[in-house]
RNA sequence: GGGCGUAUAGCUCAGCGGGAGAGCGCCUCGUUGACAUCGAGGAGGUCCCUGGUUCAAUCCCAGGUACGCCCACCA
């Protein structure tokens, strides 16, 4: 017996365990089946499940469950990402609580008692990972995700690290990885370089300071002349090595080639002519700090300027600046510089200024352009095949518009800075000789060999201490997880993958880089389709964030409404090209849908509908049964195609409509008289059909709502022996569609709906003696009414139903398609209201008739519109006119009454 | 500055070159043995504006307005 209500909390855990016990999720390496591969976007090992993950993985799970049911050999590859900075932060914070900090050659911070070195730190990270890493993968199970957990990978695993090593060395030898000294985005909080993508531009209210730099040199010297420069970053003036003016700027012609004396520092800095200086901007003169500004860096290179780096890695002032400023934090230095210049009378003015400041996306602090040696990938070269692959359709984006975003970025791609000054990550496989000569190799032994060949003797080597950007290893995910560089069966079978499901925010970070590395090392695109889904926002369209307090926790929602309700909601809202605005009321609505399905199953159970493996719907004789089967058969391709085309919301919509509004609202009502009637054959057929149709619908629902459907299949279907998760998608014979039953019962449905509407609008009391008289109806309609008289009487609460009878006087009539609804006058409560209602109908029809008349009297329309459209419009006009005449006579009767 | 997207019922959103839809909310009625986490019915919309293409435009095109997002940025 089914419980009174569906209890997801009790069912979900049990069913998930059954699936795992049956090994339902594992890739089978089965050569008889066509493979289907989905690579999970590996969540950060530090992460926990948020709504974005819930959407992302619901979609993937729908796809893989659907494909398994289609008979494919599915690999859904799970795993986590070591998330360099994020993880290091987490563990560092934990260590700090124990009074431990990393030995970075700096004194201990207050409150801390000891330093630890790199090795010990890395041990601590692994220990942390053992204990609390990867909780998100456990959370994915609660969502119902059917990843192949036995194949779980971690980007710091031995195998994946091997892939990273091989890729780095290979790219270095192909000169696609190189070392360079240039400005990088430096994060002063984490003391590391970050890539362009990890920099977030934030708009802030700042100030624009205008400084007066005294002109030095023979000519203008002593004349007390100044050149005015403006800056948003006063502290960097300590590193100025020039002032630039536009070569054609008339104001400064005599100063080009002269020099200014840098206040506070006393350095003589040249005044150079460079197009970079915009005469329209401020004074037209601009201070040049080549070591701390990307534009200035270029100017510096053009003019051979000195590059003075004024910061240490904490963004404190270093020893290149005058004593008074050394060791100051950059913001403190700013205040001091401004104050000192003010004291010297060198501040021309200070304006309010709104501008953007680059911030580290993880640290949240302003980043500094900083001159260091780093490792770079020649992304522009690697991007070329990746661009071509999308241009030629080897990989397609869904929705297609994202290809434009991809192209835009890939065609303007900059060198990718891949080295990070962190400890947690893949250490750069480079060793340096005593003179700084670099040897890139797979291991220390190979490096030693290279060094010996270079120097002619054995030398001591020092390994590069940097680690690689986390995304460097993620970029290899589609093949490194399969065992590459080993030539495994899995690599051969599951690469290239089929579809990658991800959010647009990750196109640059990950998708683009997988494309580049996949094409380079595997000669094939890593996936044929990239499905880009929306961002999950709150119901007001705001991005969910902890600071706004509008975060919805998927686990809470699963606890409250069940995983299936959450999954179905996300699916129903996941229309292409639009953000998902998630309101709890929506989930509640779909939780009710779960309940509805459950109750439909209970109805079957209570009516002795028993599962029969050999039931053949084609043998049905009852029209209502042929009808519901026909309706079901028409839903299946809608659902299948919607999933195949990534239109998940349409699949959800079609299923919701069918199960609730066709099966429950109408079919089960139609079935009741047969289930409770005397005709044993009809009863048996209806019992079997009701349950069979429900089961088929459960199969169609299964990829979206796996738990509920599995539970009902177990309880009302084949029982313990069979798992829906391992079963095939239903395949229906075309012969099961039944045009005759469709036409008849769809007509009956409409008729009952209309009678109910009239009853309701006329406020007809429940027991009223309402009659339906059929006079001018066509043969079809007469047959339909005759065949389903009992249903119409019961469901529309009609007392008598008669053919070819005069409408009795003293009654009110209404028009329903081809029939007349008759109601004794005494039963009508409000004649005026009924008159108003009929008049409103007349107005509506009048409008319709006028419109159609006009259209059909337009010669152009008749000449150019397709025949069937013209015919259809004619038919509509005829229908409207007929209805109108009946309405008129109904009104006349009402008037004379 | 460049690119992309969105504008349809009170709200959240589907949809479509030829009769404006759903869910939620709202109103009315309903405790008939699956389900009140329910059933029946209803109200509610110049489909953002202007122009163009077309026999026909909410839909296609152009321009505009508003909002959102991404990328790059002025010292």
mmCIF file of N, CA and C (backbone and C1' of nucleotides) in Angstrom, chain A residues 230 232 278 281 286 295 353 356 404 575 578 581 591-592 595-596 599-600 602-603 606 660 664 672 756 760-761 858 860-861 864-866 869 873 876, chain B residues 3-8 12-15 18-20 22-24 28 34-44 55 68-75:
data_model
loop_
_atom_site.group_PDB
_atom_site.id
_atom_site.type_symbol
_atom_site.label_atom_id
_atom_site.label_comp_id
_atom_site.label_asym_id
_atom_site.label_seq_id
_atom_site.Cartn_x
_atom_site.Cartn_y
_atom_site.Cartn_z
ATOM 1 N N UNK A 230 48.155 64.767 -13.533
ATOM 2 C CA UNK A 230 47.059 64.312 -12.673
ATOM 3 C C UNK A 230 47.175 62.805 -12.460
ATOM 4 N N UNK A 232 45.317 59.312 -10.113
ATOM 5 C CA UNK A 232 44.412 58.755 -9.098
ATOM 6 C C UNK A 232 45.217 57.979 -8.065
ATOM 7 N N UNK A 278 47.169 62.427 -24.048
ATOM 8 C CA UNK A 278 45.982 62.953 -24.710
ATOM 9 C C UNK A 278 45.853 64.437 -24.377
ATOM 10 N N UNK A 281 42.984 65.642 -22.332
ATOM 11 C CA UNK A 281 42.810 65.097 -20.991
ATOM 12 C C UNK A 281 43.589 65.926 -19.985
ATOM 13 N N UNK A 286 51.155 63.847 -18.791
ATOM 14 C CA UNK A 286 50.852 62.699 -17.962
ATOM 15 C C UNK A 286 52.133 62.128 -17.359
ATOM 16 N N UNK A 295 49.841 50.997 -19.399
ATOM 17 C CA UNK A 295 50.100 51.945 -20.485
ATOM 18 C C UNK A 295 51.484 52.567 -20.344
ATOM 19 N N UNK A 353 36.407 62.021 -8.402
ATOM 20 C CA UNK A 353 36.632 61.281 -9.635
ATOM 21 C C UNK A 353 36.070 59.883 -9.493
ATOM 22 N N UNK A 356 37.278 53.207 -12.389
ATOM 23 C CA UNK A 356 37.298 51.791 -12.073
ATOM 24 C C UNK A 356 38.668 51.397 -11.545
ATOM 25 N N UNK A 404 29.545 33.947 -30.425
ATOM 26 C CA UNK A 404 30.058 35.287 -30.674
ATOM 27 C C UNK A 404 30.948 35.745 -29.514
ATOM 28 N N UNK A 575 14.672 27.891 -19.500
ATOM 29 C CA UNK A 575 14.514 28.230 -20.918
ATOM 30 C C UNK A 575 15.830 28.784 -21.439
ATOM 31 N N UNK A 578 17.989 32.697 -21.017
ATOM 32 C CA UNK A 578 17.361 33.550 -20.030
ATOM 33 C C UNK A 578 17.807 33.124 -18.635
ATOM 34 N N UNK A 581 14.948 32.826 -12.599
ATOM 35 C CA UNK A 581 14.559 33.522 -11.372
ATOM 36 C C UNK A 581 13.777 32.543 -10.525
ATOM 37 N N UNK A 591 6.202 20.792 -6.101
ATOM 38 C CA UNK A 591 6.060 19.793 -5.039
ATOM 39 C C UNK A 591 4.623 19.245 -5.093
ATOM 40 N N UNK A 592 3.683 20.152 -5.316
ATOM 41 C CA UNK A 592 2.288 19.721 -5.440
ATOM 42 C C UNK A 592 2.112 18.772 -6.620
ATOM 43 N N UNK A 595 3.018 15.422 -5.482
ATOM 44 C CA UNK A 595 1.905 14.877 -4.702
ATOM 45 C C UNK A 595 0.793 14.380 -5.623
ATOM 46 N N UNK A 596 0.544 15.162 -6.650
ATOM 47 C CA UNK A 596 -0.514 14.809 -7.599
ATOM 48 C C UNK A 596 -0.210 13.461 -8.254
ATOM 49 N N UNK A 599 -0.763 10.678 -5.828
ATOM 50 C CA UNK A 599 -2.170 10.380 -5.608
ATOM 51 C C UNK A 599 -2.798 9.677 -6.797
ATOM 52 N N UNK A 600 -2.313 9.983 -7.978
ATOM 53 C CA UNK A 600 -2.812 9.273 -9.156
ATOM 54 C C UNK A 600 -2.458 7.791 -9.020
ATOM 55 N N UNK A 602 -2.009 6.237 -6.198
ATOM 56 C CA UNK A 602 -2.885 5.694 -5.139
ATOM 57 C C UNK A 602 -4.261 5.369 -5.705
ATOM 58 N N UNK A 603 -4.729 6.227 -6.570
ATOM 59 C CA UNK A 603 -6.031 5.976 -7.194
ATOM 60 C C UNK A 603 -6.008 4.641 -7.939
ATOM 61 N N UNK A 606 -6.054 1.819 -5.431
ATOM 62 C CA UNK A 606 -7.336 1.635 -4.770
ATOM 63 C C UNK A 606 -8.369 1.040 -5.709
ATOM 64 N N UNK A 660 -0.995 16.009 -15.317
ATOM 65 C CA UNK A 660 -1.995 16.651 -14.474
ATOM 66 C C UNK A 660 -3.303 16.854 -15.238
ATOM 67 N N UNK A 664 -4.871 13.074 -15.128
ATOM 68 C CA UNK A 664 -5.601 13.169 -13.862
ATOM 69 C C UNK A 664 -6.942 13.865 -14.032
ATOM 70 N N UNK A 672 -13.496 6.391 -14.134
ATOM 71 C CA UNK A 672 -14.224 6.009 -12.918
ATOM 72 C C UNK A 672 -15.457 5.153 -13.190
ATOM 73 N N UNK A 756 -19.902 23.357 -18.016
ATOM 74 C CA UNK A 756 -19.488 23.775 -16.670
ATOM 75 C C UNK A 756 -19.373 25.291 -16.574
ATOM 76 N N UNK A 760 -21.503 27.660 -14.075
ATOM 77 C CA UNK A 760 -20.822 28.484 -13.097
ATOM 78 C C UNK A 760 -21.200 29.953 -13.270
ATOM 79 N N UNK A 761 -21.217 30.384 -14.533
ATOM 80 C CA UNK A 761 -21.472 31.794 -14.767
ATOM 81 C C UNK A 761 -22.935 32.157 -14.521
ATOM 82 N N UNK A 858 -10.765 40.728 -49.048
ATOM 83 C CA UNK A 858 -9.547 41.332 -49.598
ATOM 84 C C UNK A 858 -9.002 40.430 -50.723
ATOM 85 N N UNK A 860 -6.353 40.592 -52.443
ATOM 86 C CA UNK A 860 -4.932 40.286 -52.295
ATOM 87 C C UNK A 860 -4.730 39.057 -51.400
ATOM 88 N N UNK A 861 -5.523 39.065 -50.322
ATOM 89 C CA UNK A 861 -5.423 37.952 -49.394
ATOM 90 C C UNK A 861 -5.817 36.645 -50.088
ATOM 91 N N UNK A 864 -3.030 35.692 -52.600
ATOM 92 C CA UNK A 864 -1.659 35.394 -52.186
ATOM 93 C C UNK A 864 -1.527 34.461 -50.985
ATOM 94 N N UNK A 865 -2.529 34.428 -50.144
ATOM 95 C CA UNK A 865 -2.399 33.570 -48.966
ATOM 96 C C UNK A 865 -2.550 32.111 -49.377
ATOM 97 N N UNK A 866 -1.901 31.224 -48.666
ATOM 98 C CA UNK A 866 -2.016 29.801 -48.989
ATOM 99 C C UNK A 866 -3.464 29.337 -48.867
ATOM 100 N N UNK A 869 -4.902 28.375 -45.526
ATOM 101 C CA UNK A 869 -5.159 29.499 -44.618
ATOM 102 C C UNK A 869 -6.501 30.131 -44.965
ATOM 103 N N UNK A 873 -9.852 30.290 -42.589
ATOM 104 C CA UNK A 873 -10.514 31.545 -42.219
ATOM 105 C C UNK A 873 -11.993 31.479 -42.586
ATOM 106 N N UNK A 876 -13.756 29.426 -40.036
ATOM 107 C CA UNK A 876 -13.920 30.169 -38.794
ATOM 108 C C UNK A 876 -15.060 31.168 -38.889
ATOM 109 P P G B 3 29.619 47.204 -31.428
ATOM 110 O "O5'" G B 3 29.440 45.840 -30.620
ATOM 111 C "C5'" G B 3 30.143 44.679 -31.031
ATOM 112 C "C4'" G B 3 29.966 43.577 -30.029
ATOM 113 C "C3'" G B 3 28.533 43.142 -29.759
ATOM 114 O "O3'" G B 3 28.008 42.327 -30.787
ATOM 115 C "C1'" G B 3 29.666 43.346 -27.714
ATOM 116 P P C B 4 26.450 42.333 -31.088
ATOM 117 O "O5'" C B 4 25.882 41.509 -29.851
ATOM 118 C "C5'" C B 4 26.283 40.164 -29.642
ATOM 119 C "C4'" C B 4 25.788 39.676 -28.311
ATOM 120 C "C3'" C B 4 24.286 39.782 -28.090
ATOM 121 O "O3'" C B 4 23.563 38.770 -28.770
ATOM 122 C "C1'" C B 4 25.385 40.535 -26.165
ATOM 123 P P G B 5 22.070 39.103 -29.257
ATOM 124 O "O5'" G B 5 21.248 39.064 -27.895
ATOM 125 C "C5'" G B 5 21.215 37.883 -27.128
ATOM 126 C "C4'" G B 5 20.698 38.177 -25.745
ATOM 127 C "C3'" G B 5 19.281 38.689 -25.675
ATOM 128 O "O3'" G B 5 18.342 37.653 -25.825
ATOM 129 C "C1'" G B 5 20.644 39.953 -24.220
ATOM 130 P P U B 6 16.918 37.977 -26.480
ATOM 131 O "O5'" U B 6 16.167 38.733 -25.302
ATOM 132 C "C5'" U B 6 15.887 38.050 -24.090
ATOM 133 C "C4'" U B 6 15.390 39.022 -23.056
ATOM 134 C "C3'" U B 6 14.147 39.818 -23.449
ATOM 135 O "O3'" U B 6 12.971 39.061 -23.250
ATOM 136 C "C1'" U B 6 15.746 41.287 -22.517
ATOM 137 P P A B 7 11.675 39.454 -24.125
ATOM 138 O "O5'" A B 7 11.183 40.831 -23.488
ATOM 139 C "C5'" A B 7 10.638 40.869 -22.166
ATOM 140 C "C4'" A B 7 10.270 42.303 -21.839
ATOM 141 C "C3'" A B 7 9.034 42.806 -22.569
ATOM 142 O "O3'" A B 7 8.170 43.514 -21.668
ATOM 143 C "C1'" A B 7 10.884 44.225 -22.989
ATOM 144 P P U B 8 7.149 42.664 -20.780
ATOM 145 O "O5'" U B 8 6.241 41.984 -21.884
ATOM 146 C "C5'" U B 8 5.287 42.751 -22.596
ATOM 147 C "C4'" U B 8 4.136 41.871 -22.987
ATOM 148 C "C3'" U B 8 3.570 41.026 -21.853
ATOM 149 O "O3'" U B 8 2.673 41.769 -21.036
ATOM 150 C "C1'" U B 8 3.911 39.655 -23.724
ATOM 151 P P U B 12 8.242 40.441 -12.140
ATOM 152 O "O5'" U B 12 8.333 38.861 -12.351
ATOM 153 C "C5'" U B 12 9.043 38.067 -11.407
ATOM 154 C "C4'" U B 12 9.044 36.631 -11.856
ATOM 155 C "C3'" U B 12 9.504 36.382 -13.293
ATOM 156 O "O3'" U B 12 10.909 36.395 -13.399
ATOM 157 C "C1'" U B 12 7.548 35.127 -12.869
ATOM 158 P P C B 13 11.556 36.756 -14.797
ATOM 159 O "O5'" C B 13 10.574 36.049 -15.821
ATOM 160 C "C5'" C B 13 11.081 35.347 -16.905
ATOM 161 C "C4'" C B 13 10.170 34.183 -17.219
ATOM 162 C "C3'" C B 13 10.036 33.875 -18.708
ATOM 163 O "O3'" C B 13 11.153 33.133 -19.150
ATOM 164 C "C1'" C B 13 7.912 33.743 -17.667
ATOM 165 P P A B 14 11.478 33.087 -20.662
ATOM 166 O "O5'" A B 14 10.537 31.874 -21.051
ATOM 167 C "C5'" A B 14 9.758 31.951 -22.195
ATOM 168 C "C4'" A B 14 8.940 30.700 -22.296
ATOM 169 C "C3'" A B 14 8.543 30.379 -23.724
ATOM 170 O "O3'" A B 14 9.538 29.631 -24.373
ATOM 171 C "C1'" A B 14 6.626 30.382 -22.364
ATOM 172 P P G B 15 10.125 30.188 -25.736
ATOM 173 O "O5'" G B 15 8.832 30.185 -26.667
ATOM 174 C "C5'" G B 15 8.103 28.985 -26.874
ATOM 175 C "C4'" G B 15 6.781 29.303 -27.507
ATOM 176 C "C3'" G B 15 6.864 30.088 -28.806
ATOM 177 O "O3'" G B 15 7.103 29.222 -29.892
ATOM 178 C "C1'" G B 15 5.255 31.086 -27.398
ATOM 179 P P G B 18 1.576 32.916 -37.535
ATOM 180 O "O5'" G B 18 0.112 33.217 -38.059
ATOM 181 C "C5'" G B 18 -0.666 34.104 -37.302
ATOM 182 C "C4'" G B 18 -1.862 34.564 -38.081
ATOM 183 C "C3'" G B 18 -3.094 33.676 -37.922
ATOM 184 O "O3'" G B 18 -4.202 34.550 -37.876
ATOM 185 C "C1'" G B 18 -2.536 33.903 -40.198
ATOM 186 P P G B 19 -5.093 34.745 -36.722
ATOM 187 O "O5'" G B 19 -4.413 34.046 -35.409
ATOM 188 C "C5'" G B 19 -4.748 34.532 -34.124
ATOM 189 C "C4'" G B 19 -6.227 34.373 -33.898
ATOM 190 C "C3'" G B 19 -6.653 34.194 -32.456
ATOM 191 O "O3'" G B 19 -7.042 35.436 -31.929
ATOM 192 C "C1'" G B 19 -7.637 32.528 -33.864
ATOM 193 P P A B 20 -5.918 36.349 -31.439
ATOM 194 O "O5'" A B 20 -5.686 35.153 -30.450
ATOM 195 C "C5'" A B 20 -5.881 35.258 -29.085
ATOM 196 C "C4'" A B 20 -4.526 34.992 -28.504
ATOM 197 C "C3'" A B 20 -4.610 34.499 -27.100
ATOM 198 O "O3'" A B 20 -4.659 33.095 -27.205
ATOM 199 C "C1'" A B 20 -2.871 36.121 -27.396
ATOM 200 P P A B 22 -3.813 29.712 -20.238
ATOM 201 O "O5'" A B 22 -2.510 29.106 -19.556
ATOM 202 C "C5'" A B 22 -2.053 27.806 -19.915
ATOM 203 C "C4'" A B 22 -0.763 27.519 -19.198
ATOM 204 C "C3'" A B 22 -0.785 27.801 -17.703
ATOM 205 O "O3'" A B 22 -1.323 26.696 -16.998
ATOM 206 C "C1'" A B 22 1.147 28.766 -18.654
ATOM 207 P P G B 23 -2.005 26.905 -15.611
ATOM 208 O "O5'" G B 23 -0.757 27.196 -14.658
ATOM 209 C "C5'" G B 23 0.149 26.156 -14.319
ATOM 210 C "C4'" G B 23 1.239 26.730 -13.453
ATOM 211 C "C3'" G B 23 0.753 27.533 -12.250
ATOM 212 O "O3'" G B 23 0.469 26.693 -11.153
ATOM 213 C "C1'" G B 23 2.380 28.782 -13.413
ATOM 214 P P C B 24 -0.705 27.051 -10.184
ATOM 215 O "O5'" C B 24 -0.125 28.343 -9.436
ATOM 216 C "C5'" C B 24 0.983 28.235 -8.558
ATOM 217 C "C4'" C B 24 1.482 29.605 -8.172
ATOM 218 C "C3'" C B 24 0.447 30.534 -7.544
ATOM 219 O "O3'" C B 24 0.255 30.269 -6.168
ATOM 220 C "C1'" C B 24 1.661 31.710 -9.198
ATOM 221 P P U B 28 -14.670 36.019 -3.221
ATOM 222 O "O5'" U B 28 -15.563 35.165 -4.209
ATOM 223 C "C5'" U B 28 -16.709 35.756 -4.830
ATOM 224 C "C4'" U B 28 -17.364 34.735 -5.724
ATOM 225 C "C3'" U B 28 -17.646 33.386 -5.073
ATOM 226 O "O3'" U B 28 -18.827 33.412 -4.289
ATOM 227 C "C1'" U B 28 -16.675 33.044 -7.201
ATOM 228 P P A B 34 -11.890 8.205 -5.373
ATOM 229 O "O5'" A B 34 -10.404 8.600 -4.933
ATOM 230 C "C5'" A B 34 -9.669 7.788 -4.041
ATOM 231 C "C4'" A B 34 -8.283 8.348 -3.955
ATOM 232 C "C3'" A B 34 -8.237 9.827 -3.553
ATOM 233 O "O3'" A B 34 -8.225 9.946 -2.146
ATOM 234 C "C1'" A B 34 -6.907 9.473 -5.497
ATOM 235 P P C B 35 -8.879 11.221 -1.464
ATOM 236 O "O5'" C B 35 -7.856 12.388 -1.828
ATOM 237 C "C5'" C B 35 -6.538 12.375 -1.288
ATOM 238 C "C4'" C B 35 -5.700 13.378 -2.024
ATOM 239 C "C3'" C B 35 -6.236 14.803 -2.007
ATOM 240 O "O3'" C B 35 -5.821 15.469 -0.824
ATOM 241 C "C1'" C B 35 -5.591 14.227 -4.210
ATOM 242 P P A B 36 -6.834 16.096 0.175
ATOM 243 O "O5'" A B 36 -6.740 17.682 0.088
ATOM 244 C "C5'" A B 36 -5.615 18.388 -0.469
ATOM 245 C "C4'" A B 36 -5.925 19.849 -0.260
ATOM 246 C "C3'" A B 36 -6.001 20.264 1.198
ATOM 247 O "O3'" A B 36 -5.162 21.383 1.416
ATOM 248 C "C1'" A B 36 -7.939 20.954 0.007
ATOM 249 P P U B 37 -3.617 21.212 1.846
ATOM 250 O "O5'" U B 37 -2.843 21.139 0.452
ATOM 251 C "C5'" U B 37 -2.314 22.336 -0.221
ATOM 252 C "C4'" U B 37 -1.575 21.827 -1.425
ATOM 253 C "C3'" U B 37 -2.385 20.719 -2.085
ATOM 254 O "O3'" U B 37 -3.021 21.057 -3.297
ATOM 255 C "C1'" U B 37 -0.204 19.931 -1.375
ATOM 256 P P C B 38 -2.811 21.570 -4.531
ATOM 257 O "O5'" C B 38 -3.828 20.723 -5.392
ATOM 258 C "C5'" C B 38 -3.927 19.303 -5.229
ATOM 259 C "C4'" C B 38 -5.373 18.865 -5.237
ATOM 260 C "C3'" C B 38 -6.277 19.547 -6.243
ATOM 261 O "O3'" C B 38 -6.060 19.061 -7.553
ATOM 262 C "C1'" C B 38 -7.404 19.390 -4.201
ATOM 263 P P G B 39 -6.335 20.008 -8.777
ATOM 264 O "O5'" G B 39 -7.913 19.972 -8.871
ATOM 265 C "C5'" G B 39 -8.574 18.749 -9.119
ATOM 266 C "C4'" G B 39 -10.052 18.950 -9.100
ATOM 267 C "C3'" G B 39 -10.571 20.077 -9.970
ATOM 268 O "O3'" G B 39 -10.632 19.702 -11.327
ATOM 269 C "C1'" G B 39 -11.590 20.203 -7.864
ATOM 270 P P A B 40 -10.451 20.787 -12.448
ATOM 271 O "O5'" A B 40 -11.831 21.576 -12.354
ATOM 272 C "C5'" A B 40 -13.036 20.943 -12.759
ATOM 273 C "C4'" A B 40 -14.169 21.916 -12.660
ATOM 274 C "C3'" A B 40 -13.932 23.264 -13.310
ATOM 275 O "O3'" A B 40 -14.086 23.217 -14.717
ATOM 276 C "C1'" A B 40 -14.843 23.606 -11.169
ATOM 277 P P G B 41 -13.214 24.169 -15.618
ATOM 278 O "O5'" G B 41 -13.840 25.600 -15.336
ATOM 279 C "C5'" G B 41 -15.155 25.885 -15.802
ATOM 280 C "C4'" G B 41 -15.648 27.154 -15.182
ATOM 281 C "C3'" G B 41 -14.893 28.425 -15.524
ATOM 282 O "O3'" G B 41 -15.215 28.913 -16.813
ATOM 283 C "C1'" G B 41 -15.325 28.404 -13.216
ATOM 284 P P G B 42 -14.167 29.776 -17.635
ATOM 285 O "O5'" G B 42 -14.150 31.154 -16.830
ATOM 286 C "C5'" G B 42 -15.335 31.940 -16.744
ATOM 287 C "C4'" G B 42 -15.130 33.074 -15.788
ATOM 288 C "C3'" G B 42 -14.070 34.094 -16.178
ATOM 289 O "O3'" G B 42 -14.589 35.009 -17.112
ATOM 290 C "C1'" G B 42 -13.832 33.545 -13.886
ATOM 291 P P A B 43 -13.632 35.764 -18.126
ATOM 292 O "O5'" A B 43 -13.140 37.024 -17.266
ATOM 293 C "C5'" A B 43 -14.083 37.953 -16.753
ATOM 294 C "C4'" A B 43 -13.401 38.807 -15.717
ATOM 295 C "C3'" A B 43 -12.184 39.575 -16.228
ATOM 296 O "O3'" A B 43 -12.573 40.817 -16.789
ATOM 297 C "C1'" A B 43 -11.631 38.450 -14.222
ATOM 298 P P G B 44 -11.919 41.292 -18.151
ATOM 299 O "O5'" G B 44 -10.404 41.529 -17.744
ATOM 300 C "C5'" G B 44 -10.056 42.546 -16.792
ATOM 301 C "C4'" G B 44 -8.615 42.365 -16.412
ATOM 302 C "C3'" G B 44 -7.651 42.357 -17.599
ATOM 303 O "O3'" G B 44 -7.269 43.670 -17.952
ATOM 304 C "C1'" G B 44 -7.188 40.520 -16.155
ATOM 305 P P C B 55 2.321 41.535 -50.744
ATOM 306 O "O5'" C B 55 0.974 41.522 -49.881
ATOM 307 C "C5'" C B 55 -0.145 42.294 -50.308
ATOM 308 C "C4'" C B 55 -1.352 41.885 -49.518
ATOM 309 C "C3'" C B 55 -1.169 41.895 -48.009
ATOM 310 O "O3'" C B 55 -1.363 43.193 -47.490
ATOM 311 C "C1'" C B 55 -2.192 39.868 -48.666
ATOM 312 P P G B 68 19.904 48.201 -14.638
ATOM 313 O "O5'" G B 68 20.306 46.726 -15.104
ATOM 314 C "C5'" G B 68 19.714 45.608 -14.474
ATOM 315 C "C4'" G B 68 20.061 44.355 -15.219
ATOM 316 C "C3'" G B 68 21.544 44.114 -15.440
ATOM 317 O "O3'" G B 68 22.188 43.622 -14.294
ATOM 318 C "C1'" G B 68 20.369 43.672 -17.436
ATOM 319 P P C B 69 23.724 43.994 -14.035
ATOM 320 O "O5'" C B 69 24.491 43.027 -15.038
ATOM 321 C "C5'" C B 69 24.385 41.616 -14.882
ATOM 322 C "C4'" C B 69 24.902 40.918 -16.117
ATOM 323 C "C3'" C B 69 26.350 41.196 -16.483
ATOM 324 O "O3'" C B 69 27.250 40.450 -15.696
ATOM 325 C "C1'" C B 69 25.028 41.329 -18.430
ATOM 326 P P C B 70 28.721 41.016 -15.444
ATOM 327 O "O5'" C B 70 29.441 40.705 -16.824
ATOM 328 C "C5'" C B 70 29.614 39.363 -17.256
ATOM 329 C "C4'" C B 70 30.202 39.357 -18.645
ATOM 330 C "C3'" C B 70 31.494 40.135 -18.817
ATOM 331 O "O3'" C B 70 32.614 39.399 -18.380
ATOM 332 C "C1'" C B 70 30.031 40.690 -20.569
ATOM 333 P P C B 71 33.856 40.174 -17.770
ATOM 334 O "O5'" C B 71 34.509 40.835 -19.064
ATOM 335 C "C5'" C B 71 35.062 40.020 -20.084
ATOM 336 C "C4'" C B 71 35.452 40.862 -21.273
ATOM 337 C "C3'" C B 71 36.404 42.017 -20.994
ATOM 338 O "O3'" C B 71 37.742 41.588 -20.869
ATOM 339 C "C1'" C B 71 34.663 42.770 -22.376
ATOM 340 P P A B 72 38.708 42.439 -19.904
ATOM 341 O "O5'" A B 72 38.879 43.811 -20.703
ATOM 342 C "C5'" A B 72 39.574 43.828 -21.940
ATOM 343 C "C4'" A B 72 39.513 45.202 -22.539
ATOM 344 C "C3'" A B 72 40.041 46.331 -21.667
ATOM 345 O "O3'" A B 72 41.458 46.394 -21.678
ATOM 346 C "C1'" A B 72 37.993 46.975 -22.612
ATOM 347 P P C B 73 42.192 47.048 -20.437
ATOM 348 O "O5'" C B 73 42.112 48.574 -20.785
ATOM 349 C "C5'" C B 73 41.727 49.498 -19.789
ATOM 350 C "C4'" C B 73 41.173 50.720 -20.451
ATOM 351 C "C3'" C B 73 41.134 51.927 -19.529
ATOM 352 O "O3'" C B 73 42.379 52.601 -19.514
ATOM 353 C "C1'" C B 73 39.015 51.618 -20.473
ATOM 354 P P C B 74 43.122 52.770 -18.090
ATOM 355 O "O5'" C B 74 42.765 54.237 -17.743
ATOM 356 C "C5'" C B 74 41.693 54.905 -18.396
ATOM 357 C "C4'" C B 74 42.104 56.306 -18.642
ATOM 358 C "C3'" C B 74 41.536 57.279 -17.639
ATOM 359 O "O3'" C B 74 42.236 57.295 -16.408
ATOM 360 C "C1'" C B 74 41.155 58.085 -19.810
ATOM 361 P P A B 75 41.404 57.459 -15.090
ATOM 362 O "O5'" A B 75 42.190 58.505 -14.167
ATOM 363 C "C5'" A B 75 43.045 59.476 -14.773
ATOM 364 C "C4'" A B 75 44.361 58.851 -15.058
ATOM 365 C "C3'" A B 75 45.504 59.391 -14.226
ATOM 366 O "O3'" A B 75 46.331 58.316 -13.828
ATOM 367 C "C1'" A B 75 45.837 59.850 -16.559
#
